[in-house]
Coordinates of C-alpha atoms in Angstrom, one line a residue:
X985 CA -11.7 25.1 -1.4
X986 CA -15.4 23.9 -1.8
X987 CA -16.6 27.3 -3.0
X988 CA -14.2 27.4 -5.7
X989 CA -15.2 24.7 -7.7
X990 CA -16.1 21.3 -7.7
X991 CA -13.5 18.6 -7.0
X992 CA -10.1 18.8 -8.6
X993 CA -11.7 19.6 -12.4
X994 CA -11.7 23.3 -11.1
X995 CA -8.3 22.6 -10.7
X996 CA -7.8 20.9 -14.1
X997 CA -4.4 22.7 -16.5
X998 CA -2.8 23.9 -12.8
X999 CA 0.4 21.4 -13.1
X1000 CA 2.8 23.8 -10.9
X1001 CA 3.6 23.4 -6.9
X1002 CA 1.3 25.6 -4.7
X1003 CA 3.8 26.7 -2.5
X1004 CA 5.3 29.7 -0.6
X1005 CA 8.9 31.0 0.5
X1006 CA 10.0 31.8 3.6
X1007 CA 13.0 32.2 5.2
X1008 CA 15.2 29.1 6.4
X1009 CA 15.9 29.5 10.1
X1010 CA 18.6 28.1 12.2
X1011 CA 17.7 28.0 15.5
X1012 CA 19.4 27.0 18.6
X1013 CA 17.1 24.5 20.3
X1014 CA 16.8 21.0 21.4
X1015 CA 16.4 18.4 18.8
X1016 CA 13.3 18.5 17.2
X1017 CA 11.3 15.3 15.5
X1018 CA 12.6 17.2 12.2
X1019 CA 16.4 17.1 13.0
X1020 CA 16.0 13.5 14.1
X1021 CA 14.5 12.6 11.2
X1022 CA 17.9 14.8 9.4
X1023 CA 20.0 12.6 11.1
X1024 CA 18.4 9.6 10.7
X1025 CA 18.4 10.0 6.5
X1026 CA 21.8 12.1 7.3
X1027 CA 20.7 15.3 5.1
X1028 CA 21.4 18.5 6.5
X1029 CA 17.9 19.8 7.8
X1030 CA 17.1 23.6 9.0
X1031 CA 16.7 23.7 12.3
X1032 CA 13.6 23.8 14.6
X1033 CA 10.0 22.4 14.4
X1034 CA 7.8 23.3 11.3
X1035 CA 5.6 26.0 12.8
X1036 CA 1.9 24.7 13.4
X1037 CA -0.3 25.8 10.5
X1038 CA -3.1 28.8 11.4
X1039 CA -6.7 27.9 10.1
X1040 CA -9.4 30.4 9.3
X1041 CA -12.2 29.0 8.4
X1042 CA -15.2 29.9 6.7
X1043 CA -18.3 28.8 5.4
X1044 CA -18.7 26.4 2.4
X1045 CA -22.6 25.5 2.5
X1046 CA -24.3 22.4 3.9
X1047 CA -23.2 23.9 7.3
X1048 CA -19.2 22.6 6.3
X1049 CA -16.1 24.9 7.2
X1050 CA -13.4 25.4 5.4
X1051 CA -9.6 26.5 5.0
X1052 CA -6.3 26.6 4.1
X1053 CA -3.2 24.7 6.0
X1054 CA 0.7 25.7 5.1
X1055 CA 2.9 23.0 6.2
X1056 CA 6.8 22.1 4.7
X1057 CA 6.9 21.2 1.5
X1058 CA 9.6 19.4 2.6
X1059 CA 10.3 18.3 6.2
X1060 CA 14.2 18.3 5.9
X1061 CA 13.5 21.8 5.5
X1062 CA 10.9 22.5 8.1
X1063 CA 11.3 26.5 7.8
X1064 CA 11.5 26.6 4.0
X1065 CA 8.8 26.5 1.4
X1066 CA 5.7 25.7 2.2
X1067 CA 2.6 23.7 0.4
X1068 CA -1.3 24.5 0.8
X1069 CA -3.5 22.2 1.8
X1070 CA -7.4 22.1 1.5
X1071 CA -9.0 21.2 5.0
X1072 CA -13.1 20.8 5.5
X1073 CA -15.0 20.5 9.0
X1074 CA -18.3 19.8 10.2
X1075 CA -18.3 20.6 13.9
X1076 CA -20.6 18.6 16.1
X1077 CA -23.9 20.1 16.4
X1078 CA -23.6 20.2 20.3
X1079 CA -19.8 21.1 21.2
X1080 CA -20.4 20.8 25.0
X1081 CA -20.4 17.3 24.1
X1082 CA -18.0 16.6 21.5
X1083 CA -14.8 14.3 22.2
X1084 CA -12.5 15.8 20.2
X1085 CA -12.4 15.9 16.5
X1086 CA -12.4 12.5 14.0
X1087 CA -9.8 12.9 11.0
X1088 CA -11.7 10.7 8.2
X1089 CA -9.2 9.3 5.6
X1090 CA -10.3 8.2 2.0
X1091 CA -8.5 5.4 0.2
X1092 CA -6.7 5.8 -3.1
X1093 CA -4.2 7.5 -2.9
X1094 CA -5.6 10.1 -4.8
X1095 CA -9.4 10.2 -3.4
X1096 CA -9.9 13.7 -2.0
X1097 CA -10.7 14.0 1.6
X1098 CA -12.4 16.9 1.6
X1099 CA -14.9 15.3 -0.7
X1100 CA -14.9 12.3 1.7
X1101 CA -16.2 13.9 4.3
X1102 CA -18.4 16.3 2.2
X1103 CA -20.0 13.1 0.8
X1104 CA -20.1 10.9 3.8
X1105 CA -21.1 12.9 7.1
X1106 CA -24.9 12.6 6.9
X1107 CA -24.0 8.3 6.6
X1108 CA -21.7 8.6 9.8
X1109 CA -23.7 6.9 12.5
X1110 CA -25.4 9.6 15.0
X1111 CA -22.5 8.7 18.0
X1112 CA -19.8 10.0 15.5
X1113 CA -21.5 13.1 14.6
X1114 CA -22.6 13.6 17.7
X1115 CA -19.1 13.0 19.7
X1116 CA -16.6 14.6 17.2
X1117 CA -15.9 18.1 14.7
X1118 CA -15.3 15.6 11.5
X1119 CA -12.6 16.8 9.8
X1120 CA -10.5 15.8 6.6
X1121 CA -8.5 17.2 3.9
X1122 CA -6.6 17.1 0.3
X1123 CA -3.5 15.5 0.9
X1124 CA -0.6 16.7 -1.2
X1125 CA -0.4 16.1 -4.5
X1126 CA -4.3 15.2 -4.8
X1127 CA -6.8 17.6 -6.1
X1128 CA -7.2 20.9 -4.1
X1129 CA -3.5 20.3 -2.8
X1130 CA -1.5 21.0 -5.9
X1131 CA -2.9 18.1 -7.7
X1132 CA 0.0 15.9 -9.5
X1133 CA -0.1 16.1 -13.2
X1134 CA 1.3 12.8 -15.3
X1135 CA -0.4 12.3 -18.5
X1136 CA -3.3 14.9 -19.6
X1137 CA -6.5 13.3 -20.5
X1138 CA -6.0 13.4 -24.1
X1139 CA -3.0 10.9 -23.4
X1140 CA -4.9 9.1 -21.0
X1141 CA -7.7 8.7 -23.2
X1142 CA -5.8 7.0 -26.0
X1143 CA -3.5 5.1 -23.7
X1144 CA -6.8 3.4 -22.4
X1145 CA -8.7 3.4 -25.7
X1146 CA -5.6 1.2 -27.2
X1147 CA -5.4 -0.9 -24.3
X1148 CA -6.7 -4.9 -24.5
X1149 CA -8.9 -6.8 -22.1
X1150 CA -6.9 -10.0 -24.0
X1151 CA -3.9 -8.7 -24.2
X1152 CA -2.0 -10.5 -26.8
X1153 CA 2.1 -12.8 -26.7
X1154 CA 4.1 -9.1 -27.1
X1155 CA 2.2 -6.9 -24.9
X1156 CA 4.7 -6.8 -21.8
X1157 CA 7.6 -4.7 -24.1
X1158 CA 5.5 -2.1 -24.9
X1159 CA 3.5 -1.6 -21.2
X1160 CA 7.4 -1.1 -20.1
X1161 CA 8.0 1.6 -22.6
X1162 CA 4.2 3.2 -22.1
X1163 CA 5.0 3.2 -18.3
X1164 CA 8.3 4.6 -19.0
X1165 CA 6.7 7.7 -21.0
X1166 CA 4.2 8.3 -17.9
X1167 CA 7.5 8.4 -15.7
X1168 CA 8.6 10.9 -18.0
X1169 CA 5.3 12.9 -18.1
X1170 CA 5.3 13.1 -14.4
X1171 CA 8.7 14.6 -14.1
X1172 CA 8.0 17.1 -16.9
X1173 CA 4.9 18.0 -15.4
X1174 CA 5.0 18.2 -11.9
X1175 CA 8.7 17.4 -11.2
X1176 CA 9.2 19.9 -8.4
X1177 CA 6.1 18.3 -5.7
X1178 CA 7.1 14.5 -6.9
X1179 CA 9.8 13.9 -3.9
X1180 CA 7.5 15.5 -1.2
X1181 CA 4.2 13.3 -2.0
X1182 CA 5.0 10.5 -0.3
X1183 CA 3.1 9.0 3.0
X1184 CA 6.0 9.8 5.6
X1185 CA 5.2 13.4 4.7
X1186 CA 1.3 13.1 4.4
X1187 CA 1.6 11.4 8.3
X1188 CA 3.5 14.8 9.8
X1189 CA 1.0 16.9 8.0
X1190 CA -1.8 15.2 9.9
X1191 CA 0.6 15.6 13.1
X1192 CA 0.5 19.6 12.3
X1193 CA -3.1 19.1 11.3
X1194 CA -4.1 17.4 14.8
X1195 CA -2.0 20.6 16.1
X1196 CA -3.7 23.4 14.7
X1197 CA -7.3 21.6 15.8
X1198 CA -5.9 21.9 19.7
X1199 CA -5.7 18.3 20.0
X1200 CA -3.9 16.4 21.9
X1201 CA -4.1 13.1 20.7
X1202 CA -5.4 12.0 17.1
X1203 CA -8.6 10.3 16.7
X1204 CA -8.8 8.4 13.7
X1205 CA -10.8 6.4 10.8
X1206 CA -8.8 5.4 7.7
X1207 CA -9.9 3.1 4.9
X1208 CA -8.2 1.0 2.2
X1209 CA -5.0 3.3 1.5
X1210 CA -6.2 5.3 4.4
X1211 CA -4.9 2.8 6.7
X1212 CA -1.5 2.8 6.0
X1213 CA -1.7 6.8 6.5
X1214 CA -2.9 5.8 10.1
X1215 CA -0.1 3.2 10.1
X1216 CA 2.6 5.5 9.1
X1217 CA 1.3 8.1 11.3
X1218 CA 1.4 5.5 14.5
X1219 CA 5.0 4.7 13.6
X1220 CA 5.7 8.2 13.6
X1221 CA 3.6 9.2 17.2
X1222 CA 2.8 6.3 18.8
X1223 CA 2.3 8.3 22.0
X1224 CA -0.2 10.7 20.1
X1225 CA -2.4 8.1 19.1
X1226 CA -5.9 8.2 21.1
X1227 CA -8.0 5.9 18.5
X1228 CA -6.7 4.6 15.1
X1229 CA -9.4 2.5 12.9
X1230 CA -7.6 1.0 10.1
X1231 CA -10.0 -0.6 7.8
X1232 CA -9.0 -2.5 5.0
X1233 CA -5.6 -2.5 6.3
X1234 CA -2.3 -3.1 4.5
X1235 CA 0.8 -4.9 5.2
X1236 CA 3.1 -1.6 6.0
X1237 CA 6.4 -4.2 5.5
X1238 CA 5.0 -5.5 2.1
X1239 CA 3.8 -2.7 1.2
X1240 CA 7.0 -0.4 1.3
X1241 CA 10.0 -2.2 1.2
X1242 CA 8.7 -6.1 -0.7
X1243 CA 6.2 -4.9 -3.4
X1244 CA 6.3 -7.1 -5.6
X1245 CA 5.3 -9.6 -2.2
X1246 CA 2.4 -7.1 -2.0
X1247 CA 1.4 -6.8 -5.8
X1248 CA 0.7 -10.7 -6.0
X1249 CA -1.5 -11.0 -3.0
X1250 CA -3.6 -8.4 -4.6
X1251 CA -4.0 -9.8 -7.7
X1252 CA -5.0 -13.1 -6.4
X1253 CA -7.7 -11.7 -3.9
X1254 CA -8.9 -9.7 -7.1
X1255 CA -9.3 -12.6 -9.6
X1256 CA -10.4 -15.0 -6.5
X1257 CA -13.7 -12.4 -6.0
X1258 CA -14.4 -12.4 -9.7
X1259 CA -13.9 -16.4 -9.6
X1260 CA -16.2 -16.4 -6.6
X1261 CA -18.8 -14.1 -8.5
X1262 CA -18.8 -16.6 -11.7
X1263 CA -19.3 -20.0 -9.7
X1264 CA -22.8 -18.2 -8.2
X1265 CA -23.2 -16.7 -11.8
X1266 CA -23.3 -20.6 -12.7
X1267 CA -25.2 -21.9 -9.7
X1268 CA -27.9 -19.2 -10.1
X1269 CA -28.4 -18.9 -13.6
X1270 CA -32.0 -17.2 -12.8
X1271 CA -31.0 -14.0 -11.1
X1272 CA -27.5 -13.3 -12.4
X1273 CA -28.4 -14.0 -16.3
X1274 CA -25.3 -13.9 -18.0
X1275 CA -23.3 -17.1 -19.2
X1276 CA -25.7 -19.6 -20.8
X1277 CA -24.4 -22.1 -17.9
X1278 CA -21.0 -21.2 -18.4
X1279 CA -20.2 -18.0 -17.1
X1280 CA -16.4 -18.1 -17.4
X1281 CA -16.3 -19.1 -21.0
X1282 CA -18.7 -16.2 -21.6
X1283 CA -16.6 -14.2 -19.8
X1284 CA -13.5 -14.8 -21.8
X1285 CA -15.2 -14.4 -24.9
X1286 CA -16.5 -11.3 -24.1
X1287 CA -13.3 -9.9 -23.4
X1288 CA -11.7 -10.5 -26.9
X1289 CA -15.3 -10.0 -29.0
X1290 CA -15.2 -6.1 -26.8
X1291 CA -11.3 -6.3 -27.6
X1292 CA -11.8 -6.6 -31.5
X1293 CA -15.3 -5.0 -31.8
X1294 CA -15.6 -2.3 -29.4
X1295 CA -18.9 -0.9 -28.5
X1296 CA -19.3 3.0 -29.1
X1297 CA -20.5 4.5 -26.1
X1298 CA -23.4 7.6 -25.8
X1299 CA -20.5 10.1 -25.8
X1300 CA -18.8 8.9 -28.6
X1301 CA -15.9 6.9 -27.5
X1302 CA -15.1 3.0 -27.3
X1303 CA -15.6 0.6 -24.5
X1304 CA -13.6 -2.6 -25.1
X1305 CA -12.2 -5.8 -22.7
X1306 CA -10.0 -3.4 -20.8
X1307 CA -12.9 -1.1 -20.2
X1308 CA -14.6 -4.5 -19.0
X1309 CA -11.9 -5.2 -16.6
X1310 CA -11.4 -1.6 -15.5
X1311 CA -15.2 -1.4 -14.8
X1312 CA -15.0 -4.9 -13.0
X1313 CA -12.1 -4.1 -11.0
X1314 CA -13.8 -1.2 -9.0
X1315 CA -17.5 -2.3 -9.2
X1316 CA -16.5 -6.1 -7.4
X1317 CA -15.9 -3.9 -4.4
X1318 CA -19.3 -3.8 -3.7
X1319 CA -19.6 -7.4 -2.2
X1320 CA -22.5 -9.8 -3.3
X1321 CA -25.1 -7.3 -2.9
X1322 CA -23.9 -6.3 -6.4
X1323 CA -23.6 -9.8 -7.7
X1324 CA -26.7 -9.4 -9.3
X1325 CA -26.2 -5.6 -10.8
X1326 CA -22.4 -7.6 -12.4
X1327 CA -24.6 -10.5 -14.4
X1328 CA -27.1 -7.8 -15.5
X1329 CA -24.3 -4.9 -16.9
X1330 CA -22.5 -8.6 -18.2
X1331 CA -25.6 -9.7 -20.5
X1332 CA -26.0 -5.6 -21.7
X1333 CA -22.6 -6.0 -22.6
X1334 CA -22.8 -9.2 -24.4
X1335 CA -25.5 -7.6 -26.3
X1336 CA -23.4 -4.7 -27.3
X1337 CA -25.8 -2.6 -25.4
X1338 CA -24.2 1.2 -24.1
X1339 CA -26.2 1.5 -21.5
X1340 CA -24.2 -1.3 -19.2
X1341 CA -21.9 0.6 -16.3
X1342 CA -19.5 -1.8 -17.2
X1343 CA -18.8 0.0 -20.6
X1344 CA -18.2 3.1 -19.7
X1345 CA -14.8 4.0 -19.6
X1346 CA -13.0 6.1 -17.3
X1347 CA -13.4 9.9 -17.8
X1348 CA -11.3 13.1 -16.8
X1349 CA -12.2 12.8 -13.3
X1350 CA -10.8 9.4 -12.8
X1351 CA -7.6 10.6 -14.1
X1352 CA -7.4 12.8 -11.7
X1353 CA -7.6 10.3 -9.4
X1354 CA -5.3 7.3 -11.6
X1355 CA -2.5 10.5 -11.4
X1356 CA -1.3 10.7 -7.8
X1357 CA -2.0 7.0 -7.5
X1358 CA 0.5 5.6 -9.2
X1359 CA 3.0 9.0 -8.4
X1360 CA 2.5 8.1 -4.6
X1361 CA 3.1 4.5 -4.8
X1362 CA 6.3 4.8 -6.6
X1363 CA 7.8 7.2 -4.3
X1364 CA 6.4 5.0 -1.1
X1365 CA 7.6 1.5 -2.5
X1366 CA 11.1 0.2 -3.2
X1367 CA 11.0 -1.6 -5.8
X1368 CA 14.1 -4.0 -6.8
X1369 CA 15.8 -2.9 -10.2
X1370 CA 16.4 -5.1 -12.6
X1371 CA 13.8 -5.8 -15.8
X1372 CA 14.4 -9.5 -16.0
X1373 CA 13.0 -9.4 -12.5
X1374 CA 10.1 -7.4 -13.4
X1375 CA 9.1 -9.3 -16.6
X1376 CA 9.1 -12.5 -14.4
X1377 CA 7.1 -10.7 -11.7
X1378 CA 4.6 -9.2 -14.2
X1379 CA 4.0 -12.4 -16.4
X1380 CA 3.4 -14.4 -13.2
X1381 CA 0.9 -12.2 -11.8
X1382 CA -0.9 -12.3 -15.4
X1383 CA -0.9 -16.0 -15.7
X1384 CA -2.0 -16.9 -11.6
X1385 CA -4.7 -14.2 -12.1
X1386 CA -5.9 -15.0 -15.6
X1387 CA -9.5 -13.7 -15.6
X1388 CA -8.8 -9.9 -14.8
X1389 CA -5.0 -9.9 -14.2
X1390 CA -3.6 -9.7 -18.0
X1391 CA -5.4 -6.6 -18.6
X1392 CA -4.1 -5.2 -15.4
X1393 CA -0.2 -6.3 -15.8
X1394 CA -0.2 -4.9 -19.1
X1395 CA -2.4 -2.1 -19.7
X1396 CA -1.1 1.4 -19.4
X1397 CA -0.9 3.0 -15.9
X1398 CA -3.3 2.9 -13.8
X1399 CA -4.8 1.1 -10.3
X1400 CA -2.7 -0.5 -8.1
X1401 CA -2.1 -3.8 -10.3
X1402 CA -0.3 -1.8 -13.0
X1403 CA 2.0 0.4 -10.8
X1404 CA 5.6 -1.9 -11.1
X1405 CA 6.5 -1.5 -14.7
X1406 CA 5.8 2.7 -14.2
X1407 CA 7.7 2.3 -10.5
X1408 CA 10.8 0.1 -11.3
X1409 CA 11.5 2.9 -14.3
X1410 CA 10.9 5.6 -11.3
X1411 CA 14.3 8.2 -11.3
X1412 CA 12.9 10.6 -9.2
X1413 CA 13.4 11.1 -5.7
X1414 CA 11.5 9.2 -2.5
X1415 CA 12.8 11.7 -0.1
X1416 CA 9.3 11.6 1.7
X1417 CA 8.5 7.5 2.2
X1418 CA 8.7 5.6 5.0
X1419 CA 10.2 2.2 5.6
X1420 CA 10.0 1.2 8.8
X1421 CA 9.7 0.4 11.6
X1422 CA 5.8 0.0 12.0
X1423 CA 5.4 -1.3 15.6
X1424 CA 4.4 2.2 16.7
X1425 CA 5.9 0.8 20.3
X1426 CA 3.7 2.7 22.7
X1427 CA 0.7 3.4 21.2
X1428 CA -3.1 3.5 22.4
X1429 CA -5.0 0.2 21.2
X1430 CA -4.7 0.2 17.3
X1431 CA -8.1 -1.5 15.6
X1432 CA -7.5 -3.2 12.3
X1433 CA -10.4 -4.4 10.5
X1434 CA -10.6 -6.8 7.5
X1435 CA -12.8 -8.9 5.2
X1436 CA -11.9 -13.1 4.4
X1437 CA -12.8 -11.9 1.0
X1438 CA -11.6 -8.6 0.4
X1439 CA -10.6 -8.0 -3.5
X1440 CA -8.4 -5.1 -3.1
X1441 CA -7.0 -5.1 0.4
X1442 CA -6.5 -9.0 0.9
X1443 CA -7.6 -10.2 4.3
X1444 CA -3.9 -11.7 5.2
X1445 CA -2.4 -8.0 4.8
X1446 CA -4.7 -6.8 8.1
X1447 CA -3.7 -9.7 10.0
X1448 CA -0.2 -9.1 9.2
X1449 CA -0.8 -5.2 10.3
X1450 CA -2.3 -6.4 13.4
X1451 CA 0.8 -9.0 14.4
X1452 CA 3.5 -6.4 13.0
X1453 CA 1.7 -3.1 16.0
X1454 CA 3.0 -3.8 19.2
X1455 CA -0.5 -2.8 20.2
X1456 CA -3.2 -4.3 17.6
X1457 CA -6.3 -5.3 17.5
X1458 CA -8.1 -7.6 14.6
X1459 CA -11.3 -7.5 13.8
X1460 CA -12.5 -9.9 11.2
X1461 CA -15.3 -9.3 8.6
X1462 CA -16.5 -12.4 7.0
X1463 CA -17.6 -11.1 3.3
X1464 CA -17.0 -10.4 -0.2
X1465 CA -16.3 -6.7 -1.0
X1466 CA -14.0 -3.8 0.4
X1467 CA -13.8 -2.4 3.7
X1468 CA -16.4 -3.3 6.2
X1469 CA -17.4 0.0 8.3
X1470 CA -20.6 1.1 6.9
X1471 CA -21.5 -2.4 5.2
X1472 CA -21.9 -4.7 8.5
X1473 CA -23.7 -3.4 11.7
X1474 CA -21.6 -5.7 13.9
X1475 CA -18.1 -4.3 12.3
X1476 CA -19.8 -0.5 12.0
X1477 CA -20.8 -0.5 15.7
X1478 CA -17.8 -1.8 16.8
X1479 CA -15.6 0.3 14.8
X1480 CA -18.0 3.0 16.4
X1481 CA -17.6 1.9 19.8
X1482 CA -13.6 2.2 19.7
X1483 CA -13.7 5.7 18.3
X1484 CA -16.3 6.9 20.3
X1485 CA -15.6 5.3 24.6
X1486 CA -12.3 3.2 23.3
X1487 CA -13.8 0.2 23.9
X1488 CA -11.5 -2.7 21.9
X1489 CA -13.3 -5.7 20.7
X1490 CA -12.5 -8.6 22.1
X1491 CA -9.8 -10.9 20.8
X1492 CA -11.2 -12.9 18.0
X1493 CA -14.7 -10.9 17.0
X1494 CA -15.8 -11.7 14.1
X1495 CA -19.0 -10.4 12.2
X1496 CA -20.7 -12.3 9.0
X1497 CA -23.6 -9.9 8.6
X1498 CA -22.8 -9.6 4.9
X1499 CA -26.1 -8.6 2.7
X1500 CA -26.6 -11.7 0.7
X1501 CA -27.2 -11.3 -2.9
X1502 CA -31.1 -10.2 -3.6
X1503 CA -33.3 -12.2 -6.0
X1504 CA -33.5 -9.7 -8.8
X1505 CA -31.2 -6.9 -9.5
X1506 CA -31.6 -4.1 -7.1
X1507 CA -33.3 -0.4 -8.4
X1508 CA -32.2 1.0 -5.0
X1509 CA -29.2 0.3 -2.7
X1510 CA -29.5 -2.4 0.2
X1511 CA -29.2 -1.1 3.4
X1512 CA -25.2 -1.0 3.8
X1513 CA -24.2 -0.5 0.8
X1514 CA -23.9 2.0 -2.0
X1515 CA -23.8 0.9 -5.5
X1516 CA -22.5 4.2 -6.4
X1517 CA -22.3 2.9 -10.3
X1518 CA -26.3 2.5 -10.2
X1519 CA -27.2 5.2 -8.0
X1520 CA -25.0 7.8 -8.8
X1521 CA -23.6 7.1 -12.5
X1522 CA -20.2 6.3 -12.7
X1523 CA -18.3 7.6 -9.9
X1524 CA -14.8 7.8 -10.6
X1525 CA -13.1 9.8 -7.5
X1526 CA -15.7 9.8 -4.7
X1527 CA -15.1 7.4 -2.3
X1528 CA -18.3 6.6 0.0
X1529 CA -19.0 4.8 2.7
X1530 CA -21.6 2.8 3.3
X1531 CA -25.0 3.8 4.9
X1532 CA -26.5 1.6 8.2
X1533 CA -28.7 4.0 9.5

């Protein structure tokens, strides 16, 4: 809860299962969605539907609710043990009004939803607050919801501080056997939640979420990793769907069951943004400032001078080329409004000055966050065994994505990029993922949003998501950057539009209101945007949308 601490850090050293017993019931009934879910893995499940958490809220300033939600720790088992979730509201101010209530979904995994809407719901446009309660929560596994423990930070610490921006000839041997220890680490640490943390579990605790809020259909905005929650969730309940916004959407089928098909798209839309940023580093020499007319060079030589000179930062530690990248491969999300902000932190860095955002390397909090996200991937993806297979997989990606991905493939385990050496070594079970099928066949209008120039969530995985829905819907962002709800007012009010009156945009819609990159570096964020790393610090676990208002 909000009001007892701040984020997971109050949490921080708590490495056991938040759960509860109760007694396993059989019960003579009709088949429930839990026994057809028994006899479609064939385990033996108790019988009868996991009871519908009770929520009693109370207050947790800036006019929020909150509370605590028991659902199954383990669906096979729907009368058994229970896990605790943290759940935050903010109830529209005029509730003879009010639609329903929107569940707002972070990306990750591993951002905290409570956080998500604690941070975002004064930048929701007025028709959203006005129309819904906003609601979200910690899933399981991420901060107030027994928060996964892997590595601790001292481990962390050094596993990053060692790591190269240049990797050198032998580094793929030892990422195996440092991905291999974090394996390890998870299992010691938090081995009794690992099974239950996948998204097939996280989607029927939103079902017994939308449940204990009296709805009867789920409203829905979910961004970046968010969307494949709403994905899974649709595949799940189709009929229970009123209005699913998947921004940033993946490919489900990818995703799930062909990672390494998934892994090299994202590498390549991550190193084609940072290849897009350098070619207007070069053709505007004036406002980005970093380079000496050949940006890319400058580049790659920063990387190994950081790599064999590191720069002390004000707290005392060491920023090097994999700080560089790390920085780089969050910061890009931003679109070209940042453009400028990149060339400026690039120069500081290539005078060896602290003060850049782009040496500062990740802290406690982000660990936090870096946790769960690998732990969730590798129980939701299937990855083939076989290291020959990975070693091929992992130097590929490396060389086709040579400006950011070496530091990725090989560094320890972190973001997305460096999940297949820690996941192919998974021995723990995936009792909770989902694999298909993801046409939810009956559904409401499903909205699927995505940007031509996405770094993280490549633009070809939402038109995928949209062909693979019986009932999809693309809308197309034409832009650099993450996401587009909150960073374009054509793809913000349409977005809203859906949620609020249903109203599907047409076949085709495209917007290209992207902020273009401003003359000079920016001292205050553009409208539609949030340059979190210049406003705020660094900001390792809040995700925020932007602001159009």
């Amino acid at each position: 809860m909000l009001g007892r601490g701040s984020g997971s850090r109050a949490r921080k050293g708590f490495t056991r299962l938040k759960v509860a017993g109760a007694a396993t019931v059989a019960l003579a009934c009709a088949v429930t969605g839990a026994q057809a879910m028994a006899a479609q893995t064939g385990s033996t499940a108790s019988v009868g539907a996991p009871p519908v958490p009770s929520l009693t809220w109370s207050d947790c300033q800036g006019g929020f609710e909150c509370a605590d939600a028991a659902v199954p720790l383990d669906y096979r088992e729907p009368q058994g043990r229970t896990i605790t979730l943290a759940v935050i509201r903010k109830k529209a101010a005029d509730q003879t009004k009010r639609k329903g209530t929107l569940f707002l979904q972070p990306g990750g995994p591993g951002n905290s939803g409570v956080d998500f809407v604690r941070g975002n719901h004064a930048s929701l446009p007025a028709a959203l607050r006005d129309s819904f309660d906003v609601f979200g929560y910690d899933v399981r596994g991420v901060a107030r919801s027994s928060q996964v423990q892997c590595w601790d930070d001292q481990t962390y610490t050094q596993a990053i501080t060692a790591a190269k921006g240049v990797p050198g000839p032998d580094a793929y041997e030892p990422a195996v056997r440092q991905a291999a220890d974090f394996d390890q680490a998870c299992q010691t640490n938090s081995g009794d939640l690992l099974p239950f943390v996948g998204t097939e579990y996280v989607a029927r605790d939103i079902d017994l979420l939308r449940q204990a809020l009296g709805e009867e259909q789920l409203t829905y905005y979910g961004r970046s990793f968010g969307s494949y929650i709403g994905t899974v969730y649709a595949a799940l309940f189709p009929k229970r769907v009123r209005a699913l916004a998947l921004d940033g959407a993946y490919d489900p089928e990818h995703y799930a069951n062909q990672p390494y098909a998934y892994d090299r798209p994202q590498y390549l839309a991550l190193d084609g943004a940072m290849s897009r940023f350098l070619d207007w580093c070069k053709a505007d020499q004036a406002t980005c400032g970093f380079g000496d007319g050949d940006p890319r060079a400058a580049f790659e030589k920063l990387k190994a001078d950081l790599d064999a000179d590191p720069v002390t930062t004000p707290s005392g530690g060491k920023a090097n080329g994999y700080t560089l990248v790390y920085r780089l491969l969050f910061n890009i999300n931003e679109g070209k409004v940042i453009w400028p902000s990149l060339g400026e932190a690039l120069r500081k860095a290539q005078q060896r000055d602290n003060t850049s955002f782009l040496l500062r390397p990740p802290s406690p909090a982000s660990y936090d966050f870096l946790n769960p996200n690998v732990v969730v991937e590798c129980v939701d993806k299937d990855y083939p065994g076989g290291k020959a297979r990975l070693k091929r997989e992992v130097t590929t990606n490396a060389r086709l994505a040579p400006l950011l991905g070496p530091a990725l493939a090989y560094g320890p385990p972190t973001y997305d990029h460096q999940h297949a050496t820690a996941c192919t070594q998974w021995t723990g079970e995936q009792v909770s993922r989902y694999d298909g099928s993801f046409r939810a066949k009956g559904s409401a209008p499903i909205l699927v949003v995505g940007n031509t120039g996405d770094p993280d969530t490549p633009y070809q995985d939402a038109v995928a998501l949209s062909r693979q829905l019986d009932n999809g819907r693309l809308l197309t962002f034409k832009a650099e950057g993450h996401t587009a709800f909150g960073r374009s007012a054509c793809a913000t009010d349409a977005v809203t539009g859906y949620l609020v009156d249903l109203k599907v945009p047409a076949r085709g819609t495209t917007c290209a209101d992207e902020t273009q990159p401003p003359s000079a570096t920016p001292k205050v964020a553009p409208p539609g945007t949030t340059l979190t790393e210049l406003v705020n610090g660094v900001s390792d676990r809040l995700d925020r949308l932007g602001s159009l208002r």
